[in-house]
Coordinates of C-alpha atoms and ligand atoms in Angstrom, one line a residue:
X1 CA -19.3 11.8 11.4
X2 CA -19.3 9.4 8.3
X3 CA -23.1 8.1 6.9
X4 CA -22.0 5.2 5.1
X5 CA -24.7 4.5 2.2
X6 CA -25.7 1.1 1.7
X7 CA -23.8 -0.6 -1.6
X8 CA -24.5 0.8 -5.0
X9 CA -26.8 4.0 -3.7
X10 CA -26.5 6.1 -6.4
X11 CA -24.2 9.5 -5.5
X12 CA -26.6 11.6 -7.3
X13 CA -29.8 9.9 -6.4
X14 CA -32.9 10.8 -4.1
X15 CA -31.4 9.1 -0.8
X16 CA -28.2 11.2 -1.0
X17 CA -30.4 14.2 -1.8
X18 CA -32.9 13.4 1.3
X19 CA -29.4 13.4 3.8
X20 CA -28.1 16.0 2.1
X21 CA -31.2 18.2 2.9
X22 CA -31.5 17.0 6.4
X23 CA -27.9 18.1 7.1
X24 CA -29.0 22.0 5.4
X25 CA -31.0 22.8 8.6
X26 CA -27.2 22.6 10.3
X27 CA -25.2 25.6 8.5
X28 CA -21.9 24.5 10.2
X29 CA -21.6 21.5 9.0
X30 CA -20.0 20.8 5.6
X31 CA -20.3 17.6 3.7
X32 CA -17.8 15.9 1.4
X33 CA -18.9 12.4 -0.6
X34 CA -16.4 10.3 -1.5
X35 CA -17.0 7.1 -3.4
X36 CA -15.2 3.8 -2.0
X37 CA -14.8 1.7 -5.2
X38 CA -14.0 -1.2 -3.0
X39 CA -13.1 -4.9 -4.6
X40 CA -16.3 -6.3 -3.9
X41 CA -18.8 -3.4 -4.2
X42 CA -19.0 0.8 -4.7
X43 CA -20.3 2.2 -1.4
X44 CA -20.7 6.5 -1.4
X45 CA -19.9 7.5 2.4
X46 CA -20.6 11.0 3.8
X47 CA -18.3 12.6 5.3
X48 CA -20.2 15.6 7.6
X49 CA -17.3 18.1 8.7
X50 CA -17.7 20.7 11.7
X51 CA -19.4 20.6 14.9
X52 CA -21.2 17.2 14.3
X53 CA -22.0 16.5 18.3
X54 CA -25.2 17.9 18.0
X55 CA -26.3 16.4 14.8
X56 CA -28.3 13.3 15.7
X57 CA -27.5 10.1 15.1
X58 CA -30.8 7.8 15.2
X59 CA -32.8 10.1 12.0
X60 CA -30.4 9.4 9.9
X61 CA -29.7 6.1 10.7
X62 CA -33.5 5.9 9.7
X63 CA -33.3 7.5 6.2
X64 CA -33.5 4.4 3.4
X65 CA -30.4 4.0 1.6
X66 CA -28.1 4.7 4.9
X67 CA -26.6 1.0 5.9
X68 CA -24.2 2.8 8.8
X69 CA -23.5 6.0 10.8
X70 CA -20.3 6.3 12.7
X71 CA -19.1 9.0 15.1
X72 CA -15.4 9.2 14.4
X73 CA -12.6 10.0 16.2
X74 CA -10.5 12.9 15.0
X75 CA -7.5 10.6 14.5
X76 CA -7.5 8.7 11.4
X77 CA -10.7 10.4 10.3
X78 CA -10.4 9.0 6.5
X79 CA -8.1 6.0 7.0
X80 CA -9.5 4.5 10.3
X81 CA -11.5 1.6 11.8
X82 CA -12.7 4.1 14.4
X83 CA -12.4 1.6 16.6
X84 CA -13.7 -1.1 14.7
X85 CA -16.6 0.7 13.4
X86 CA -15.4 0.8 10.0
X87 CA -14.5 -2.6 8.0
X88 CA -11.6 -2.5 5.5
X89 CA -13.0 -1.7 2.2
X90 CA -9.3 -2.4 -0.5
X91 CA -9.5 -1.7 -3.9
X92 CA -8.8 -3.2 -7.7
X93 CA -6.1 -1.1 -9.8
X94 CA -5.7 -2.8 -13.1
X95 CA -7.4 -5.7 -12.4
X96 CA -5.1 -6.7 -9.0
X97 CA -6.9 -6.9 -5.6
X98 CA -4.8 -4.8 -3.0
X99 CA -6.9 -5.4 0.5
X100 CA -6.7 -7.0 4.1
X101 CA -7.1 -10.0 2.3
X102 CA -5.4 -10.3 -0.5
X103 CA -2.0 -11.3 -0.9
X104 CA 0.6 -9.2 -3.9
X105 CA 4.5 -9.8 -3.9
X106 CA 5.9 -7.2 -6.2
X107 CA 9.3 -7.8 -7.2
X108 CA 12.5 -5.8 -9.1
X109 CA 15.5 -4.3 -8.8
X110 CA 16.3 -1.5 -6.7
X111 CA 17.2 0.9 -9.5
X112 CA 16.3 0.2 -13.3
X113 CA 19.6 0.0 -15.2
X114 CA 19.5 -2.2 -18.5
X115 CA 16.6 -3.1 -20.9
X116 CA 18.4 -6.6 -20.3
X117 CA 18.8 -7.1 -17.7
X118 CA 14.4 -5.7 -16.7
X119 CA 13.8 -8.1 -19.3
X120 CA 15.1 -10.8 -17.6
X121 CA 13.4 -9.9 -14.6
X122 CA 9.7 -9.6 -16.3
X123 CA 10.4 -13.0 -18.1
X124 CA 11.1 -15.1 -14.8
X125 CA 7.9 -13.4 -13.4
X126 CA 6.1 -14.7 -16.0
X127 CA 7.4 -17.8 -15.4
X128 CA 6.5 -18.2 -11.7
X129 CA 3.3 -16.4 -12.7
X130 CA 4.0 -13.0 -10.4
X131 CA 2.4 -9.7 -12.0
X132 CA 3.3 -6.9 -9.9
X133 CA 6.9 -5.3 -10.1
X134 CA 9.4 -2.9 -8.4
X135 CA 10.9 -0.5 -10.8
X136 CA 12.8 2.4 -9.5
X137 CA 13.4 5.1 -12.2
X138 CA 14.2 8.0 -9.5
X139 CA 16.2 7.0 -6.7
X140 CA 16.6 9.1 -3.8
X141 CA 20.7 8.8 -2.5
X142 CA 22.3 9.0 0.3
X143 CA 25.1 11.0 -1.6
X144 CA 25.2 13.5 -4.5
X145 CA 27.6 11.3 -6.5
X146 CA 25.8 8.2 -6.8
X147 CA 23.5 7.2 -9.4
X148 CA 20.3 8.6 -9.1
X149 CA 18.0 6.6 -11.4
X150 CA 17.3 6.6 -15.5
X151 CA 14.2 9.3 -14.9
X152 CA 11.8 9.3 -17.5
X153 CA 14.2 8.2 -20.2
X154 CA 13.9 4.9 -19.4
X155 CA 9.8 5.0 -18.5
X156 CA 9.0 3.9 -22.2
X157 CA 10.9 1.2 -22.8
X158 CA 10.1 -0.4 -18.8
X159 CA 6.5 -0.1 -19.8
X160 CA 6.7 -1.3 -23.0
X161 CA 8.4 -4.6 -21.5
X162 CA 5.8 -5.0 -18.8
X163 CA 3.3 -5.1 -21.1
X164 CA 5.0 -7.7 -23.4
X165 CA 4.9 -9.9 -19.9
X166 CA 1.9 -9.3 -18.8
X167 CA 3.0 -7.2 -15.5
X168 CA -0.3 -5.4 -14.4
X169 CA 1.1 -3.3 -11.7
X170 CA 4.3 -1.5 -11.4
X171 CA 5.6 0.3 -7.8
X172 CA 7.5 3.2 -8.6
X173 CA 9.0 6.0 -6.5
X174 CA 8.6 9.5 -6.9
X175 CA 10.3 12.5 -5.7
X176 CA 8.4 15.5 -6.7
X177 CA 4.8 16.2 -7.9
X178 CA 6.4 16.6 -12.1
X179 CA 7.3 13.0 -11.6
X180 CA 3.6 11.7 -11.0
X181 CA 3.0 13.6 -14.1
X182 CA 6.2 12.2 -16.2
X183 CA 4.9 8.7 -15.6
X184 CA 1.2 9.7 -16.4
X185 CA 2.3 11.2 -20.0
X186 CA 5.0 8.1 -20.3
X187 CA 2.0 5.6 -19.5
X188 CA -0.2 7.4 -22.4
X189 CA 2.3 7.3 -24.9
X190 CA 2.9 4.1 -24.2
X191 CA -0.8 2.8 -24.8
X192 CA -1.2 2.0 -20.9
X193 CA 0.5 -1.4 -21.5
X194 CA 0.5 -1.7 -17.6
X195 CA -0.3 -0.2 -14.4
X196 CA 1.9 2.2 -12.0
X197 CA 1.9 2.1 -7.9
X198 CA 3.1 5.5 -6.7
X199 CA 5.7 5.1 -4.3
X200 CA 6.3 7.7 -1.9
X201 CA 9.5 6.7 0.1
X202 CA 10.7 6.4 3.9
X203 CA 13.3 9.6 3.2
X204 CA 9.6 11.7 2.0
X205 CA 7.5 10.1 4.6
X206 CA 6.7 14.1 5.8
X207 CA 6.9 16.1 2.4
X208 CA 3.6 16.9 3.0
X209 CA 3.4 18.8 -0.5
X210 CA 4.1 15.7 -2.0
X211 CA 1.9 13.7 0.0
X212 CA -0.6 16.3 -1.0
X213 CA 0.7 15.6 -4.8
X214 CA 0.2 12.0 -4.5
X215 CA -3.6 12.5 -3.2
X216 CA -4.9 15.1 -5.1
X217 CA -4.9 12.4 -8.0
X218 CA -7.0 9.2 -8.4
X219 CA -5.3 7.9 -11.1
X220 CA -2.4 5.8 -9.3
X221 CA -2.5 3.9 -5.8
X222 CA -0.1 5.3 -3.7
X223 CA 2.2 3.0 -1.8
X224 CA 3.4 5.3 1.6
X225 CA 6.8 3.8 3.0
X226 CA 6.8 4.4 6.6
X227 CA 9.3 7.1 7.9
X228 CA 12.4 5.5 8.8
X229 CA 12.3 7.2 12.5
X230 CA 9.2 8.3 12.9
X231 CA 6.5 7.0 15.3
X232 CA 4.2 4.9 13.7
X233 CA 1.2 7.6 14.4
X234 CA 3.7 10.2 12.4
X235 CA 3.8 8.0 9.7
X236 CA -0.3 7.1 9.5
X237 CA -1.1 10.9 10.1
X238 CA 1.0 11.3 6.4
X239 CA -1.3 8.6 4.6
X240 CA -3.9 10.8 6.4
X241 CA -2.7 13.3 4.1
X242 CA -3.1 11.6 0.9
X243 CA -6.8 10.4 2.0
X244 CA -8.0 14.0 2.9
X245 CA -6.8 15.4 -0.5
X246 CA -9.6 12.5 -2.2
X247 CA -7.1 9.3 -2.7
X248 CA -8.0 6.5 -0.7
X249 CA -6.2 3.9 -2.6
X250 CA -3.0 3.6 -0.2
X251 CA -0.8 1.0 0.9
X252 CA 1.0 0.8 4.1
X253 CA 4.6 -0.6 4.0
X254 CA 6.1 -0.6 7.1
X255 CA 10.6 -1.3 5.9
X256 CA 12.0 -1.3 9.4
X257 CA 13.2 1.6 11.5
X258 CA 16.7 3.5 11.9
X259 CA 18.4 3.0 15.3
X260 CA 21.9 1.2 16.2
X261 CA 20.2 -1.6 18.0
X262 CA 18.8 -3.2 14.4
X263 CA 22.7 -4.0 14.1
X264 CA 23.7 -6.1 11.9
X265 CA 20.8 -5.5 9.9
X266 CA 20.3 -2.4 8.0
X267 CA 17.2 -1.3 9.8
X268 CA 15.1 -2.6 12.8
X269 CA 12.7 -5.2 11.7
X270 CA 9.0 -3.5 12.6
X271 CA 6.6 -5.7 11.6
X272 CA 5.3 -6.8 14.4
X273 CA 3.2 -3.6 13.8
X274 CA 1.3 -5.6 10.9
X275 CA -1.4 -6.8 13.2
X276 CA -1.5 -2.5 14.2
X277 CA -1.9 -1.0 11.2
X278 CA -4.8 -3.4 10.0
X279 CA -6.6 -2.8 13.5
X280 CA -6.0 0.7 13.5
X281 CA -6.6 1.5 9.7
X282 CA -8.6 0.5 6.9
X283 CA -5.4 0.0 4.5
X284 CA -3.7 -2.9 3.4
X285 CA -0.5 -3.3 4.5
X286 CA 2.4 -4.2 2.8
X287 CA 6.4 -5.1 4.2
X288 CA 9.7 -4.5 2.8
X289 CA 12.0 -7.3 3.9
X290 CA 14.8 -5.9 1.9
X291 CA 15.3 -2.5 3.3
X292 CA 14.7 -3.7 6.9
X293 CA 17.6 -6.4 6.8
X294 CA 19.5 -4.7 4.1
X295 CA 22.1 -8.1 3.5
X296 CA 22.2 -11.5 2.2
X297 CA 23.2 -13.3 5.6
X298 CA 22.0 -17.1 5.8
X299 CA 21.2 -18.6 9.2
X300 CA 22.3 -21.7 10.0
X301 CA 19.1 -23.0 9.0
X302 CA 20.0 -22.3 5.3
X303 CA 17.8 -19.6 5.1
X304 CA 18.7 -16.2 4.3
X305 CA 17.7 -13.4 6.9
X306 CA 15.6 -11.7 4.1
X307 CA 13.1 -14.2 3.8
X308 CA 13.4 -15.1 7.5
X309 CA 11.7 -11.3 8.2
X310 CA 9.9 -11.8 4.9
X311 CA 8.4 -14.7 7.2
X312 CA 7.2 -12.7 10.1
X313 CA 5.5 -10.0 7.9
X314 CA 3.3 -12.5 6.2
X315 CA 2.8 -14.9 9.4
X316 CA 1.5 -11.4 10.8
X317 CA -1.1 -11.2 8.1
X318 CA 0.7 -9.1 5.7
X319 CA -1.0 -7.9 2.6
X320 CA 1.8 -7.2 0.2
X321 CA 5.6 -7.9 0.2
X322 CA 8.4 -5.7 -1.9
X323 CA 11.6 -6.9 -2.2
X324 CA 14.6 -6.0 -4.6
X325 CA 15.9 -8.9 -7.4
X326 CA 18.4 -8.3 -9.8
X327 CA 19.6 -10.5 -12.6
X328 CA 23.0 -9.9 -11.9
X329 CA 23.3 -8.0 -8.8
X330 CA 27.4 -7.2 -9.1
X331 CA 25.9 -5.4 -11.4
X332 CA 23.5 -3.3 -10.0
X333 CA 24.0 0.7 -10.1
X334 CA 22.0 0.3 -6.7
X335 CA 21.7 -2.1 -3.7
X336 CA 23.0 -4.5 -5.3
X337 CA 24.6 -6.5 -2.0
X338 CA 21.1 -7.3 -0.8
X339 CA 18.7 -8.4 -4.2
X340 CA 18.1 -11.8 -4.6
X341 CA 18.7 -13.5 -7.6
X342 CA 17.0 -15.3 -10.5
X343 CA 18.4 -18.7 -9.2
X344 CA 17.1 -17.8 -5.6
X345 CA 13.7 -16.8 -7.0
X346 CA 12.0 -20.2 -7.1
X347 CA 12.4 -20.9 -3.7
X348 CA 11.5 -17.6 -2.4
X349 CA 8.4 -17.8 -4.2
X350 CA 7.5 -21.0 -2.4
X351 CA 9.1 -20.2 0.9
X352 CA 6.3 -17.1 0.6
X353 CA 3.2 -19.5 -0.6
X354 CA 3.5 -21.9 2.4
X355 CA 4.1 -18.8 5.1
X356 CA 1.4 -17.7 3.6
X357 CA -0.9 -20.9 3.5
X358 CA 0.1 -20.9 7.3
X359 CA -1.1 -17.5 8.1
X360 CA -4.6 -18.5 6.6
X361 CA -4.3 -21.5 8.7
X362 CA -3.9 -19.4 11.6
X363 CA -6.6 -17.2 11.2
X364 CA -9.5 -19.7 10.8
X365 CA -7.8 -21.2 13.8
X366 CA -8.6 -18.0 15.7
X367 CA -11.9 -17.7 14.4
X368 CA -12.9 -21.3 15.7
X369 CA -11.4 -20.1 19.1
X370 CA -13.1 -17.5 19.3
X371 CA -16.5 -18.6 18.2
X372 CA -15.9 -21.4 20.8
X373 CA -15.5 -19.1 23.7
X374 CA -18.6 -16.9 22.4
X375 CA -20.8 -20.2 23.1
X376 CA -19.1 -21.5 26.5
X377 CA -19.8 -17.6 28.0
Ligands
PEP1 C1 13.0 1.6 -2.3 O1 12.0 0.8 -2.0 O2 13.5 1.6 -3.4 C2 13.5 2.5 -1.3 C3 14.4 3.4 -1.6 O3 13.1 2.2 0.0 P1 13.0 3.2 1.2 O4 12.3 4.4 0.8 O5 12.2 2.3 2.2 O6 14.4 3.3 1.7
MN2 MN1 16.9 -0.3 -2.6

């Protein structure tokens, strides 16, 4: 059972105290708090933990300072809508709105390789006016013999440069707990110049010691990259994991899924399962056209199959997009084949405003239909 509080109740004030005391006369039931700063408002929810079916619903709906009580399901307890019970709340990290609302594209090269050559990148970003970057410092390979990313050595020069163009947010993969704190100690030294997005990717989608890692700190979001074959529920049950260690700032990506029938393409494009993870969970989702196409194929149309899937995810309502650019991607100690380049980015960028426009579109569109049919019935 959650008691959601009604916005700005104070944690440690009397109408916490007053549930908190009613839910004494039941001694198997524990309760957690855990403080939603969301991007409009700070709510305190209640999480009550144990046998909850006979704890009644209706007195505490009554107490003052409650707004909500919801019976959950055991699925999803943290990260779910429980079946639409729950809205999406989103959050602000470094001044950026990540929601089921908003709208980020973060943008970078696969692998971080040259002060140069991220320079470039940051500067045309700050042309086009796009804040939030892809940075990878430790790559996860395939094979033991290619390169597996600068580490920390390159963390305080990359930080240093995002703060000189004004980049507020920064997703960045880790591989193991030491690296979370590598990029804390790097961002210190470094006066906080910018922001960092934990990135927990598709080849650790179940290393639940990391995912533990990743939420038993508040300090970074975390951005979970769905498993490349896992079942979506696998994949959801892991964010799960992060939420129930106390982070709740998570993003969904969903990068497209393993199997022989995504042929040509790298991976099998999934984001169809947009519209799904926002029903099902409070999160904002984000989409990763790169990984899930994984070439720079053009269509007939003239336009490349990266920003065709790009396309779908944000048609479908997505939240957030990462894709890999490189200044000069023959280059590139990583990926290089599929980043787009500095001449492509203009276009992208407005290939990705008017999809988006068009989603928006679509969804007052719906909501006129449906208000329609509420006053016909
Ligand atoms: C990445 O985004 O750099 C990456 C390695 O992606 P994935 O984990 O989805 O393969
Ligand atoms: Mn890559």
């Amino acid at each position: 059972m959650i008691v959601i509080m009604k916005p700005d109740v104070d944690p440690s004030g009397p109408e916490i105290k007053q549930l908190l005391n009613f839910i004494s006369q039941f001694p198997d039931i524990k309760t957690r708090l855990s403080g939603v700063r969301g991007t409009q408002r700070v709510v305190t929810e209640v999480y009550l933990i144990g046998p909850t079916h006979h704890v009644p619903k209706e007195p505490i709906e009554k107490m003052p300072g409650v707004e909500k009580v919801v019976r959950v399901s055991s699925k999803y307890r943290q990260i779910g809508k429980h079946g639409g019970q729950l809205d999406d709340i989103g959050f602000t990290y470094n001044g950026v709105e990540f929601s089921q609302n908003s709208f980020n594209c973060f943008m970078g090269p696969c692998a971080v390789d040259t002060p140069d050559n991220v320079e470039t990148m940051f500067r045309n970003m700050q042309r086009v006016g796009i804040k939030t970057a892809r940075m990878g410092a430790y790559k996860p390979r395939t094979s033991p013999y290619d390169f597996q990313g600068h580490g920390k050595t390159c963390l305080p020069w990359v930080f240093e440069l995002a703060g000189k163009y004004e980049i507020k947010v920064i997703a960045m993969e880790v591989l193991k707990e030491i690296h979370i704190e590598e990029i804390d100690k790097a961002l210190e030294e470094a006066g906080n110049p910018t922001g960092v997005m934990i990135q927990i990717g598709t080849r650790n989608a179940q290393n639940f010691e990391l995912l533990k890692a990743a939420g038993s700190q508040t300090r970074f979001p975390v951005l979970y990259k769905r498993g490349m074959a896992l079942p979506l529920e696998d994949s959801l049950n892991a964010c799960e994991y992060i939420a129930s260690e106390g982070n709740r700032n998570i993003v969904f990506c969903l990068r497209g899924v393993q199997t022989r029938l995504g042929n040509p393409h790298r991976n099998l494009v999934d984001f169809a399962h947009v519209p799904v993870v926002k029903r099902l969970t409070r999160l904002p989702v984000c989409i990763d056209p790169t990984h899930s196409v994984g070439s720079k194929e053009r269509a007939p149309d003239g336009i490349l199959d990266i920003l065709h899937a790009a396309s779908q995810g944000i048609i479908a309502g997505a939240n957030m997009i990462l894709v890999e650019f490189h200044p000069r991607p023959e280059m590139a100690l990583c990926d290089g084949p599929q980043a787009l380049t500095m001449q492509e980015l203009d276009h992208f960028v407005a290939d990705m405003e008017l999809v988006r426009q068009c989603y928006i579109k679509r969804k007052e569109l719906a909501q006129q239909a449906l208000f329609k049919q509420m006053h016909l019935e």
